[in-house]
mmCIF file of N, CA and C in Angstrom:
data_model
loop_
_atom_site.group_PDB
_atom_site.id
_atom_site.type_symbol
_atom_site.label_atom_id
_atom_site.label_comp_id
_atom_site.label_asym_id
_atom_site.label_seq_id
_atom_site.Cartn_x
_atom_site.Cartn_y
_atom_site.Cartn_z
ATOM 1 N N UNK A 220 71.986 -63.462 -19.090
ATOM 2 C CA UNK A 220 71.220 -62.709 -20.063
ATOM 3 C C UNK A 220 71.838 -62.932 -21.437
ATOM 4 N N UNK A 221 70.992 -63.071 -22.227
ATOM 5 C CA UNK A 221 71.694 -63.351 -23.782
ATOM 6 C C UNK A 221 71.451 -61.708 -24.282
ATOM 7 N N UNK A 222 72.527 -61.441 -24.789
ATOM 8 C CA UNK A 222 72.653 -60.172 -25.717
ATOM 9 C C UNK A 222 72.931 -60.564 -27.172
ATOM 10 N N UNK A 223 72.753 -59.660 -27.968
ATOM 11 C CA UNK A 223 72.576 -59.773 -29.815
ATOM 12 C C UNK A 223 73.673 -58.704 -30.159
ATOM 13 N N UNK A 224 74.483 -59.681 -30.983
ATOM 14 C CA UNK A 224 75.795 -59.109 -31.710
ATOM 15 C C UNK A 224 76.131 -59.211 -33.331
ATOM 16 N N UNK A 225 75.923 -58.987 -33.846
ATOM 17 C CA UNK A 225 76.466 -59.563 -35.507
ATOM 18 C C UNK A 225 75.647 -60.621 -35.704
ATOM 19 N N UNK A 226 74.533 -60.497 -35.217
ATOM 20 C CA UNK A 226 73.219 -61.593 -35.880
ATOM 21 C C UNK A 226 73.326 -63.083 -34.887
ATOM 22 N N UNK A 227 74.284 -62.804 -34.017
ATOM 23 C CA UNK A 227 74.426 -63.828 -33.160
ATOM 24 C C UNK A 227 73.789 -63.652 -31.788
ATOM 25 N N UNK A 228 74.000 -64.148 -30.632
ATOM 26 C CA UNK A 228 73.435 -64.211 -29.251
ATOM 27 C C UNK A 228 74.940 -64.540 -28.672
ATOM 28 N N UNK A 229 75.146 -63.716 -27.566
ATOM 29 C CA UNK A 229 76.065 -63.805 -26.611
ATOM 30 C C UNK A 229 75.642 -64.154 -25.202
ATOM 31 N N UNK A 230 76.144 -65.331 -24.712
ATOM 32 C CA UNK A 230 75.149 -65.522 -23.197
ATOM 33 C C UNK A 230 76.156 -64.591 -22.178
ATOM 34 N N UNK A 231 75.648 -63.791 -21.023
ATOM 35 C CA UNK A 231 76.284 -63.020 -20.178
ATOM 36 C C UNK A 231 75.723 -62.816 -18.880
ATOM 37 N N UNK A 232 76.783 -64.094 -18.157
ATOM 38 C CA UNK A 232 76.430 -63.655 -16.836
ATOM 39 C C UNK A 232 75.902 -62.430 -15.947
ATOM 40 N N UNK A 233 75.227 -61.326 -16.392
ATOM 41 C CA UNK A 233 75.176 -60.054 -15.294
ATOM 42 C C UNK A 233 74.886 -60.242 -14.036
ATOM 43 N N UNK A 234 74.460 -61.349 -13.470
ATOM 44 C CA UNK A 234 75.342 -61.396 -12.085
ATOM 45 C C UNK A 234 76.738 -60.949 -11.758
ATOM 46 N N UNK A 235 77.267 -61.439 -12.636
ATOM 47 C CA UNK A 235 78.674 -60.758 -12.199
ATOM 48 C C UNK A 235 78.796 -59.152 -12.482
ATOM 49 N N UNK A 236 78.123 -58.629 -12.980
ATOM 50 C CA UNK A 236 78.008 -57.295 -13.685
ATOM 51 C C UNK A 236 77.087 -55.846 -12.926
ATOM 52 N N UNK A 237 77.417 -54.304 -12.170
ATOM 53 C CA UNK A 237 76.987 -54.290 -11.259
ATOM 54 C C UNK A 237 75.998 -53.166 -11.814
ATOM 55 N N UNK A 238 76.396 -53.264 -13.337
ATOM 56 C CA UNK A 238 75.136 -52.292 -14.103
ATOM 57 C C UNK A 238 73.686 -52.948 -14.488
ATOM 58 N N UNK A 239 72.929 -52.871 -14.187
ATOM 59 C CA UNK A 239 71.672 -52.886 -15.371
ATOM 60 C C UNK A 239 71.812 -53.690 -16.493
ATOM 61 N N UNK A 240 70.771 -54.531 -16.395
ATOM 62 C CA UNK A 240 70.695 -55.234 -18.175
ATOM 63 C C UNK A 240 71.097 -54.196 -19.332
ATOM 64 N N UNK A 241 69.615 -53.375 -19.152
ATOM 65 C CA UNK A 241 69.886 -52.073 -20.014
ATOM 66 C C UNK A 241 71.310 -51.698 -20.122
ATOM 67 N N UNK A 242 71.790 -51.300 -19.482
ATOM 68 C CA UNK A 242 73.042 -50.651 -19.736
ATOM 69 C C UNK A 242 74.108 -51.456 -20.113
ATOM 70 N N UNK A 243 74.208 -52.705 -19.971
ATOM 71 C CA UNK A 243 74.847 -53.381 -20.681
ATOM 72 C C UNK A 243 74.365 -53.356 -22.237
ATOM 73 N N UNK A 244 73.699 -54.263 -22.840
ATOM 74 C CA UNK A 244 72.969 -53.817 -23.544
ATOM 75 C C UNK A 244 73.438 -52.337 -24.670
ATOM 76 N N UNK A 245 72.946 -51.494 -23.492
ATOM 77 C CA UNK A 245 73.525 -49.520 -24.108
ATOM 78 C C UNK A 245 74.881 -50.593 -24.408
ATOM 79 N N UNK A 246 75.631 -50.451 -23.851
ATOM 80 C CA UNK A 246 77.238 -50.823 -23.985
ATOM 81 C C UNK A 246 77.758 -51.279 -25.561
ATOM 82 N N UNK A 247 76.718 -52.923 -25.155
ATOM 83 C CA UNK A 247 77.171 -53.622 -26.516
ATOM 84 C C UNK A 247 76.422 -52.984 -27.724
ATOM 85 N N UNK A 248 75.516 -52.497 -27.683
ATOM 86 C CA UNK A 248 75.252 -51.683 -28.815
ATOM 87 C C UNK A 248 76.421 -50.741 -29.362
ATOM 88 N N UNK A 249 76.615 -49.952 -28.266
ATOM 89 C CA UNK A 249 77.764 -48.833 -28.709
ATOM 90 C C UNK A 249 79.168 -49.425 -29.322
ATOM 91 N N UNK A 250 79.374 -50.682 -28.453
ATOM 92 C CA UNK A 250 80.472 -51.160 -29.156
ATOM 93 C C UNK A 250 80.601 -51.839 -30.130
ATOM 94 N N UNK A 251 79.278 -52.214 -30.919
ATOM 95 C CA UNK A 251 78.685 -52.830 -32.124
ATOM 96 C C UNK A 251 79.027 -51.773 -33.263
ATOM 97 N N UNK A 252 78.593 -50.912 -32.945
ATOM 98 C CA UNK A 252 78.620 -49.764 -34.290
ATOM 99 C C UNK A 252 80.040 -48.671 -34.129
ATOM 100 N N UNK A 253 80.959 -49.110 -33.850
ATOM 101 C CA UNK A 253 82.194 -48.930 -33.087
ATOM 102 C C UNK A 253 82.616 -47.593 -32.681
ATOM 103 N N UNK A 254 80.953 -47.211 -31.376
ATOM 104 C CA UNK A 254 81.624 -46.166 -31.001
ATOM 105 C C UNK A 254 81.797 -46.271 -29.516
ATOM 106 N N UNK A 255 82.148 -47.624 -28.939
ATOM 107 C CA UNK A 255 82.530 -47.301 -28.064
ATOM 108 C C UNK A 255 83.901 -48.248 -27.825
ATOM 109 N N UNK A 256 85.039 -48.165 -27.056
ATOM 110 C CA UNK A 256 86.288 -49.155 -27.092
ATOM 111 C C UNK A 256 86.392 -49.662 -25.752
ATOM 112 N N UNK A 257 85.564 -49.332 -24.785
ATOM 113 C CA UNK A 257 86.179 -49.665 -23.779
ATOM 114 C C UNK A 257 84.887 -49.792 -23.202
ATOM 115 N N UNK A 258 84.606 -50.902 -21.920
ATOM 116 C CA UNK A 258 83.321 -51.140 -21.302
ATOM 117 C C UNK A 258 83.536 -50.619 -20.416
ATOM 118 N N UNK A 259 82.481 -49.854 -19.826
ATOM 119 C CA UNK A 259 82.633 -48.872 -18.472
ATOM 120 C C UNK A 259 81.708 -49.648 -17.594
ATOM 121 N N UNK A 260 81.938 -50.975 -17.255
ATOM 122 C CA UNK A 260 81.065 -51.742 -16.437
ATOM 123 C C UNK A 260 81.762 -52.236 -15.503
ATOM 124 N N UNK A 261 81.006 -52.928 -13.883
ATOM 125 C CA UNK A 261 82.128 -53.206 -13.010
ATOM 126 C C UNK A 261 81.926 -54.300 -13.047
ATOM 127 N N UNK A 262 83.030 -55.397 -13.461
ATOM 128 C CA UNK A 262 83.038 -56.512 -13.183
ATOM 129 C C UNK A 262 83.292 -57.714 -11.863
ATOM 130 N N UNK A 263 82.442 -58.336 -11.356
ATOM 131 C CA UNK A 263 82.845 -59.215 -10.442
ATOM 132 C C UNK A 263 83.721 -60.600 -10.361
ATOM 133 N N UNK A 264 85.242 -60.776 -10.431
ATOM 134 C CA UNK A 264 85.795 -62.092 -11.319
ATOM 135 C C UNK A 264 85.611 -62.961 -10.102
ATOM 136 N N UNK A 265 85.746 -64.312 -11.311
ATOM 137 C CA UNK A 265 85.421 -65.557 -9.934
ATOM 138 C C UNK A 265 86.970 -65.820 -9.179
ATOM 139 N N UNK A 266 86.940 -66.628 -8.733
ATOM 140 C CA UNK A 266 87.728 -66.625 -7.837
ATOM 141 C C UNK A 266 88.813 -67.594 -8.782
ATOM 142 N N UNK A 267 89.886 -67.924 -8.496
ATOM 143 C CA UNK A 267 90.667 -68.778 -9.090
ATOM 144 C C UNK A 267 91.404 -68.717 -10.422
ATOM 145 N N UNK A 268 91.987 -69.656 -10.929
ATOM 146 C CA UNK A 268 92.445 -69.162 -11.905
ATOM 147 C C UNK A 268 91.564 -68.124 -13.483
ATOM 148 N N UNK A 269 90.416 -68.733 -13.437
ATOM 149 C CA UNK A 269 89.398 -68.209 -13.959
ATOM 150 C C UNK A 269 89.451 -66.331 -13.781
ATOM 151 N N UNK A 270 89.479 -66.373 -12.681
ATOM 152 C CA UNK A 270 89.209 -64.464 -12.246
ATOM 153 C C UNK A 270 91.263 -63.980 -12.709
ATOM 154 N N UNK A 271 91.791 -65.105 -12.475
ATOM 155 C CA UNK A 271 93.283 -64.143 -12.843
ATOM 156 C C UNK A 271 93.410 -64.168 -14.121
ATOM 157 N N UNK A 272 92.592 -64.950 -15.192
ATOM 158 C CA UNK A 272 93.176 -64.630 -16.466
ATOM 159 C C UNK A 272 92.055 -63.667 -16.668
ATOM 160 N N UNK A 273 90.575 -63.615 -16.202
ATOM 161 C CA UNK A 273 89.982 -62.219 -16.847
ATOM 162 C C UNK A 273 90.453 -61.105 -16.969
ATOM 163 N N UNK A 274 91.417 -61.106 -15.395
ATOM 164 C CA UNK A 274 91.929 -59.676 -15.483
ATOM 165 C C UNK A 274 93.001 -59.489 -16.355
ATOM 166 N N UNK A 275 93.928 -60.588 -16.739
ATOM 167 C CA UNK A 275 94.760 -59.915 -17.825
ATOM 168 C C UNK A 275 94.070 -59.922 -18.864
ATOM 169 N N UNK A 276 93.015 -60.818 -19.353
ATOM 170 C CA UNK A 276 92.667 -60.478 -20.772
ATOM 171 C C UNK A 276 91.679 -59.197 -20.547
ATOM 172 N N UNK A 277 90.823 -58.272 -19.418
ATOM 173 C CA UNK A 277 90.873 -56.987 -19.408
ATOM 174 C C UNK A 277 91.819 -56.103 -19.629
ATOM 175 N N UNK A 278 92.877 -56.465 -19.332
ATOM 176 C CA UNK A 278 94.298 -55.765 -19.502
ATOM 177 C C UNK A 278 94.242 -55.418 -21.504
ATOM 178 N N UNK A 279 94.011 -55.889 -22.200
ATOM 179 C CA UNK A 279 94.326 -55.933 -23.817
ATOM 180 C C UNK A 279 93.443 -54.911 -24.112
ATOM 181 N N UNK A 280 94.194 -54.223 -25.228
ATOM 182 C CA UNK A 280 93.383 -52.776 -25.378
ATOM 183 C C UNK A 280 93.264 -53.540 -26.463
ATOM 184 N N UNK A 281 91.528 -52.699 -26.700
ATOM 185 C CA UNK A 281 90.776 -52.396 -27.972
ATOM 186 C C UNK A 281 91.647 -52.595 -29.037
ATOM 187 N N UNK A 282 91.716 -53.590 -30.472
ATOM 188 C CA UNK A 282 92.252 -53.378 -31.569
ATOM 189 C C UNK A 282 93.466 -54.313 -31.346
ATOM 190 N N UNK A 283 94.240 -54.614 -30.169
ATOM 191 C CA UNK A 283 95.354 -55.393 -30.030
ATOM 192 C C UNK A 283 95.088 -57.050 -29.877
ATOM 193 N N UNK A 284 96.118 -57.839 -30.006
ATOM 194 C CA UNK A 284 95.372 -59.250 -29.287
ATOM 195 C C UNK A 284 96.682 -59.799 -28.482
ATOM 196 N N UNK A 285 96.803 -60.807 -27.399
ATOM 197 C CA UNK A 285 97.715 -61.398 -27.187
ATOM 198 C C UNK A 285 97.152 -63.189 -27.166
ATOM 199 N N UNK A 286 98.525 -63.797 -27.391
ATOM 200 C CA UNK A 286 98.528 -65.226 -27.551
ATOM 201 C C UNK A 286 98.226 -65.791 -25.845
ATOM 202 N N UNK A 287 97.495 -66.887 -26.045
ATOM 203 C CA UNK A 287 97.704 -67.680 -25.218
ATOM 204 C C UNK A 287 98.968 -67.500 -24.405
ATOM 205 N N UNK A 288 99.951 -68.576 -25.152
ATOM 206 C CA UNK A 288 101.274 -68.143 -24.285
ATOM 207 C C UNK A 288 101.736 -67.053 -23.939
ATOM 208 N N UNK A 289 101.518 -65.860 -24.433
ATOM 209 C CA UNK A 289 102.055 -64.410 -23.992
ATOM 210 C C UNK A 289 101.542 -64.712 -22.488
ATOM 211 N N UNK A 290 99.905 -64.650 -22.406
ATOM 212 C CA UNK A 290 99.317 -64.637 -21.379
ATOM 213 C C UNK A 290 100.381 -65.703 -20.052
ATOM 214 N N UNK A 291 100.113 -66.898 -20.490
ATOM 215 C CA UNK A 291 100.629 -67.947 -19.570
ATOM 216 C C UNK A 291 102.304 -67.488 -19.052
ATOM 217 N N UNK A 292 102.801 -66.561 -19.951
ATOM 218 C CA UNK A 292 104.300 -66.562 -19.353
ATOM 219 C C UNK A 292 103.907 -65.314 -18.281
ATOM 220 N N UNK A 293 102.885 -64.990 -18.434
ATOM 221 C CA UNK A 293 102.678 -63.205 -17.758
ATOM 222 C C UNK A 293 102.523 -63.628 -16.087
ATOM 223 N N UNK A 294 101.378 -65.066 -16.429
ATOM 224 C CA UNK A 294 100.968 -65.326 -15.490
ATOM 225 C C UNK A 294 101.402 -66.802 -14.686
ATOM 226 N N UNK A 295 102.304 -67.038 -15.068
ATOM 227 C CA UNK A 295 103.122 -67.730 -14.508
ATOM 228 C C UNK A 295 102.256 -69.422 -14.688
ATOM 229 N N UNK A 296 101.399 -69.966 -15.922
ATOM 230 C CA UNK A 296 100.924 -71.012 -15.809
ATOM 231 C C UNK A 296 101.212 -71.527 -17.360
ATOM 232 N N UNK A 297 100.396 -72.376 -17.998
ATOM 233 C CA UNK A 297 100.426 -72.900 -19.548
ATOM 234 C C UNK A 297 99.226 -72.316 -20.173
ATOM 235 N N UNK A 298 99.735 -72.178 -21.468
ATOM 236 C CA UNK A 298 99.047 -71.491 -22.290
ATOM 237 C C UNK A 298 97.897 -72.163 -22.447
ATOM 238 N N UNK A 299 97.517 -74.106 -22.291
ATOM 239 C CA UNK A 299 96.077 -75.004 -21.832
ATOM 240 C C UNK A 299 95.615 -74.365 -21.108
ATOM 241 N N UNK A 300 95.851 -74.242 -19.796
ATOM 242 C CA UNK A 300 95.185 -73.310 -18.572
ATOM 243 C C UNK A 300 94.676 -72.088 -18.990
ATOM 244 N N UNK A 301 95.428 -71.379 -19.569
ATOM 245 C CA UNK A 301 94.840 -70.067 -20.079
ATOM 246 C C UNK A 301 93.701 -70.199 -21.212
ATOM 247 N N UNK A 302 93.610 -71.085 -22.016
ATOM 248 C CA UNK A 302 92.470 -71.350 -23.005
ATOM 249 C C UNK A 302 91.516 -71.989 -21.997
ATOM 250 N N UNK A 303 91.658 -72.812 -21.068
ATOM 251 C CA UNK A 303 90.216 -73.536 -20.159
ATOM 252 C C UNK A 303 89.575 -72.174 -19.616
ATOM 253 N N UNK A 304 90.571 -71.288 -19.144
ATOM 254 C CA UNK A 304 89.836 -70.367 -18.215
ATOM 255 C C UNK A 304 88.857 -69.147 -19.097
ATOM 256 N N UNK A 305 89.501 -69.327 -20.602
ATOM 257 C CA UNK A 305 89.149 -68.184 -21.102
ATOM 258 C C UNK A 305 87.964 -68.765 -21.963
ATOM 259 N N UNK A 306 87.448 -70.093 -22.029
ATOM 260 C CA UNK A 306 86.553 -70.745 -21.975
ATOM 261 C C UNK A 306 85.553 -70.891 -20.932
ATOM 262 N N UNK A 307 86.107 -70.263 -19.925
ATOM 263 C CA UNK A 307 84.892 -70.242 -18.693
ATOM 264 C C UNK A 307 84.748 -68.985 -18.312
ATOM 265 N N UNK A 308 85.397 -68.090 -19.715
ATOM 266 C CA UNK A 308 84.464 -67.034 -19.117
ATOM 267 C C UNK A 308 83.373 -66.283 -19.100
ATOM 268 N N UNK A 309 82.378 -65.941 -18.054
ATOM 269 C CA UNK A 309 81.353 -65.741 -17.811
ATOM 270 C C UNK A 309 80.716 -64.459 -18.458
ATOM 271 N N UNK A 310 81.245 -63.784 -18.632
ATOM 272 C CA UNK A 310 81.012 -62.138 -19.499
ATOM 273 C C UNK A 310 81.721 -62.298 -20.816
ATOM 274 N N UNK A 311 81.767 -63.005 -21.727
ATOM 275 C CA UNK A 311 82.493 -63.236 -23.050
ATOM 276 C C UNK A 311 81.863 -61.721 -24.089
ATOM 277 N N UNK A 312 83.123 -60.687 -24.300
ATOM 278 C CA UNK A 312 83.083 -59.718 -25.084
ATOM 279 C C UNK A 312 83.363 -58.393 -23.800
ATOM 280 N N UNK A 313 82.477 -58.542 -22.381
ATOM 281 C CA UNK A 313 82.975 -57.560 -21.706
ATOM 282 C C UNK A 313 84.335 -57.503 -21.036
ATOM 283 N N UNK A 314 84.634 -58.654 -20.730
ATOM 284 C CA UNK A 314 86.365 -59.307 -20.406
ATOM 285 C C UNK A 314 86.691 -59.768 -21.966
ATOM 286 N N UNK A 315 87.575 -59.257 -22.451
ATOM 287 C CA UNK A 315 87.842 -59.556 -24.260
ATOM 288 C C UNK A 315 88.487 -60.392 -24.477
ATOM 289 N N UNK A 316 87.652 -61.938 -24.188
ATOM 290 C CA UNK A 316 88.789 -63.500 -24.430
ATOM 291 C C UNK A 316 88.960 -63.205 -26.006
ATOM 292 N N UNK A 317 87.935 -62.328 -26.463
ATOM 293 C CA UNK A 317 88.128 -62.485 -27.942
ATOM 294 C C UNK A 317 89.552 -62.256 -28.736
ATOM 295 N N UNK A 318 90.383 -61.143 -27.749
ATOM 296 C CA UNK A 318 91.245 -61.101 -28.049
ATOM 297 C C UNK A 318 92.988 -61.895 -27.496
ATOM 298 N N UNK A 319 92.730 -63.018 -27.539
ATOM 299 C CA UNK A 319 93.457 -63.990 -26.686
ATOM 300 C C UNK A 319 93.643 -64.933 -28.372
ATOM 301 N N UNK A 320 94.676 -65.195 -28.644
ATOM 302 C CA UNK A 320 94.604 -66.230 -30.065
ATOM 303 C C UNK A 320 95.744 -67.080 -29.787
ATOM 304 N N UNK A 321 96.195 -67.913 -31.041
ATOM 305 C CA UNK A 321 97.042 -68.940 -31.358
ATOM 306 C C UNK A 321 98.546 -68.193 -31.014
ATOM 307 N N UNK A 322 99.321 -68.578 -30.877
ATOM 308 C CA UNK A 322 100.418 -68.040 -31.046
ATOM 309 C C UNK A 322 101.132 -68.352 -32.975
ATOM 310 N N UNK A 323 100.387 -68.910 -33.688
ATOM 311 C CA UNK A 323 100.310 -68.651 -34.917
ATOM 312 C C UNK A 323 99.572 -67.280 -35.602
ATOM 313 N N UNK A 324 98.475 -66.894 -34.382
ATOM 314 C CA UNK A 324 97.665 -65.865 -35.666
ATOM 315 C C UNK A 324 96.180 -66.463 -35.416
ATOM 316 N N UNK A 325 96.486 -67.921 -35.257
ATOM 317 C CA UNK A 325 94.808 -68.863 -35.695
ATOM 318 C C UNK A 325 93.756 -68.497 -34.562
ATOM 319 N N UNK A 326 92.796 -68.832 -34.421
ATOM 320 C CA UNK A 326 91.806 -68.144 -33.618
ATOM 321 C C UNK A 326 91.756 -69.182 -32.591
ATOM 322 N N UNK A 327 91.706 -70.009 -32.845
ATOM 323 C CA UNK A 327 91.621 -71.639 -31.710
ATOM 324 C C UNK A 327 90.191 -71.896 -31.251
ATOM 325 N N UNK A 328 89.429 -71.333 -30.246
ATOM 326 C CA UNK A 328 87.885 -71.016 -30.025
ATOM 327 C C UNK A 328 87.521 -69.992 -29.517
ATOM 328 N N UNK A 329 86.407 -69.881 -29.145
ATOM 329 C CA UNK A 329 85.915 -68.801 -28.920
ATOM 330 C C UNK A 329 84.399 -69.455 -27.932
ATOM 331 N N UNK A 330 84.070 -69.665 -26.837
ATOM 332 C CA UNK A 330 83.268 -70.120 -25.852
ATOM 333 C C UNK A 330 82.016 -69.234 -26.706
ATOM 334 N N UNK A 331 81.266 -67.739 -26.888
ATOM 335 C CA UNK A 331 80.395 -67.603 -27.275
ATOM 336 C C UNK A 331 79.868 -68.259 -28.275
ATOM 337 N N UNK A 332 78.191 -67.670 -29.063
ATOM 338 C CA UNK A 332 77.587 -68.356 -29.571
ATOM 339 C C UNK A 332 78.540 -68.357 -31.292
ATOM 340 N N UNK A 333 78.395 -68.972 -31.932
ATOM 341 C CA UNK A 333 78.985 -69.300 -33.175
ATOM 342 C C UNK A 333 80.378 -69.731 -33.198
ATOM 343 N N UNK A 334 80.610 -69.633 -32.244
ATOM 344 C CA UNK A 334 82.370 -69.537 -31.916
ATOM 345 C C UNK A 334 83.118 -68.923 -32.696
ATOM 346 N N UNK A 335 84.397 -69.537 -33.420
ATOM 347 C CA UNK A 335 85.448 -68.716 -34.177
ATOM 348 C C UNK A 335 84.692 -67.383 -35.153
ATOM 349 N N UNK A 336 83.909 -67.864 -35.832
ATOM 350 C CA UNK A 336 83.111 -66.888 -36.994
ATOM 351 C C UNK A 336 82.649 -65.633 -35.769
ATOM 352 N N UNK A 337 81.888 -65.942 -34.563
ATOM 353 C CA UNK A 337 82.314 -64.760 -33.653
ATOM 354 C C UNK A 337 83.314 -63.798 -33.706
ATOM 355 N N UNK A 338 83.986 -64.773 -33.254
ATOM 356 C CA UNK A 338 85.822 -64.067 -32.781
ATOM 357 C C UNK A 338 86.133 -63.212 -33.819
ATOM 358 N N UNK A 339 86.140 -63.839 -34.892
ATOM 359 C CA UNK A 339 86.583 -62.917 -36.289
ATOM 360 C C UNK A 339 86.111 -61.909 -36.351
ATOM 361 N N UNK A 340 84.589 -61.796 -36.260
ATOM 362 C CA UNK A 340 84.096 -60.818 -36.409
ATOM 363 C C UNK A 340 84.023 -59.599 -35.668
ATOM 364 N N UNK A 341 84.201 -60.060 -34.295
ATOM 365 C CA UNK A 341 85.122 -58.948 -33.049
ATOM 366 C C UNK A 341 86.248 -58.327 -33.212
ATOM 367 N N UNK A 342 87.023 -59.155 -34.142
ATOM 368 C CA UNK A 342 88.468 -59.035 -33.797
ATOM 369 C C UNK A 342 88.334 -58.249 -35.531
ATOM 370 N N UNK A 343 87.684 -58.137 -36.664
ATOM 371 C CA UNK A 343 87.456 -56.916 -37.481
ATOM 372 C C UNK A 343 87.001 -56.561 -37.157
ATOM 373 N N UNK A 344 85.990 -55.827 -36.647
ATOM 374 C CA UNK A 344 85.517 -55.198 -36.062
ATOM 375 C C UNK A 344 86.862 -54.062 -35.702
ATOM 376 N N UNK A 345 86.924 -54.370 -34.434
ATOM 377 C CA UNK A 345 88.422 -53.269 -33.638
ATOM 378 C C UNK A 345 89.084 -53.342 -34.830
ATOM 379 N N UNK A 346 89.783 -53.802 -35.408
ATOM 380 C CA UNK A 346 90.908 -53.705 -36.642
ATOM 381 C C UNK A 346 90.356 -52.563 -37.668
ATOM 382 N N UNK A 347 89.078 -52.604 -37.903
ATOM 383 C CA UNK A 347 88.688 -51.679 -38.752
ATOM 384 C C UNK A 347 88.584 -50.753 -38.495
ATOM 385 N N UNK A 348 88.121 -50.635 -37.222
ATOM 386 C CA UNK A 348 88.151 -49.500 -36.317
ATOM 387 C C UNK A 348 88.997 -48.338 -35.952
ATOM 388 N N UNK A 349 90.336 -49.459 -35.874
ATOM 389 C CA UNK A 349 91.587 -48.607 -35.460
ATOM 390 C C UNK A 349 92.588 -48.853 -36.514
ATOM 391 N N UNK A 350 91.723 -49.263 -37.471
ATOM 392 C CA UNK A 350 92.193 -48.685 -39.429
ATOM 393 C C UNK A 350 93.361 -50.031 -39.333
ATOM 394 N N UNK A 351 93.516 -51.396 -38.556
ATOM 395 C CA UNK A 351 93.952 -52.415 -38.852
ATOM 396 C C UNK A 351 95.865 -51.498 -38.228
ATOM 397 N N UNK A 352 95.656 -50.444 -37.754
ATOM 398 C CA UNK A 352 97.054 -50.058 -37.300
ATOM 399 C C UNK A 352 97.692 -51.215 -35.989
ATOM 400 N N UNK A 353 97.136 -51.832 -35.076
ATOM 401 C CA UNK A 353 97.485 -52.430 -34.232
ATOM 402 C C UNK A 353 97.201 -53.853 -34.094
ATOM 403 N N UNK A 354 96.216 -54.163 -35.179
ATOM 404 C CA UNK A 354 95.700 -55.822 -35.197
ATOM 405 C C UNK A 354 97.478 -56.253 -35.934
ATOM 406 N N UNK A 355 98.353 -56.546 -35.124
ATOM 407 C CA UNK A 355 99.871 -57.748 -35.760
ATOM 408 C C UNK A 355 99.612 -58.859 -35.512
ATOM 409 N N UNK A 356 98.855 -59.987 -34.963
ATOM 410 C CA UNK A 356 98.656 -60.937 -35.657
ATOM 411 C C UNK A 356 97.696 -62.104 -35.871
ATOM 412 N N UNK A 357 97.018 -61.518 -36.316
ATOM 413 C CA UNK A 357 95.948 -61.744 -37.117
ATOM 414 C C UNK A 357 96.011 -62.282 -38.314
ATOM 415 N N UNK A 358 96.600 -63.236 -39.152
ATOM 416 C CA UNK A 358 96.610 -63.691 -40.501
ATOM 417 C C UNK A 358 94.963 -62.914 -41.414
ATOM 418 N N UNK A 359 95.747 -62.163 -42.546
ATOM 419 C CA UNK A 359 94.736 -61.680 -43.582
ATOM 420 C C UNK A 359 93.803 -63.156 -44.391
ATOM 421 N N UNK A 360 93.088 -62.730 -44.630
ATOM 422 C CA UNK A 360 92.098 -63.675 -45.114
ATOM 423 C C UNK A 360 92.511 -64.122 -46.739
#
């Protein structure tokens, strides 16, 4: 299902997802106009390395981000592996690859529609949200 974000289109598996279009949908709306931080949806991960990095990048709260490599040392692989998987993932914004970056700060990609200019805009988004108290590293514009 494609959903509408910041003038963009997000494609989203809801197969994997055990709510309702609609209610997804409800979701990303709410978390568009930033009142909601957290998705109350049940996710189905795939199997393989793919399903073990969703769950840590579910792990990242609202407003925070971690690097690639943070991830890869967590999970015992390379920080490549962790960008392929977070490139294949199937719910992009309800599992938050958005918040997965460079270990510089830099954004690197972003699999949804527009890519990086996405990401950015997710990743202010929460920052503004949570008044930029927890976005550390993020390079200012």
């Amino acid at each position: 299902m494609n959903v509408n974000i910041f003038e963009t289109t997000i494609d989203i598996d809801e197969s994997l997802v055990a709510e309702s279009s609609d209610e997804i949908r409800d979701q990303i709306r709410e978390y568009e106009s930033g009142d909601r931080l957290d998705f109350d949806l049940r996710v189905t991960l795939p199997d393989g390395m793919t399903g073990t990095v969703m769950s840590a990048m579910a792990d990242i709260p609202y407003g925070e981000t971690r690097t690639y490599g943070e991830l890869a040392t967590a999970l015992d692989t390379t920080p490549i592996a962790v960008g392929q998987a977070c490139g294949r993932n199937p719910v992009p914004l309800v599992v938050p690859c958005h918040r997965v970056v460079g270990s510089d700060g830099s954004l690197k990609g972003y699999s949804a529609a527009d890519g990086t200019a996405t990401k950015r805009r997710l990743l202010d988004l929460e920052a503004e949200v949570c008044e930029r108290a927890r976005q550390t590293r993020l390079p200012t514009r």
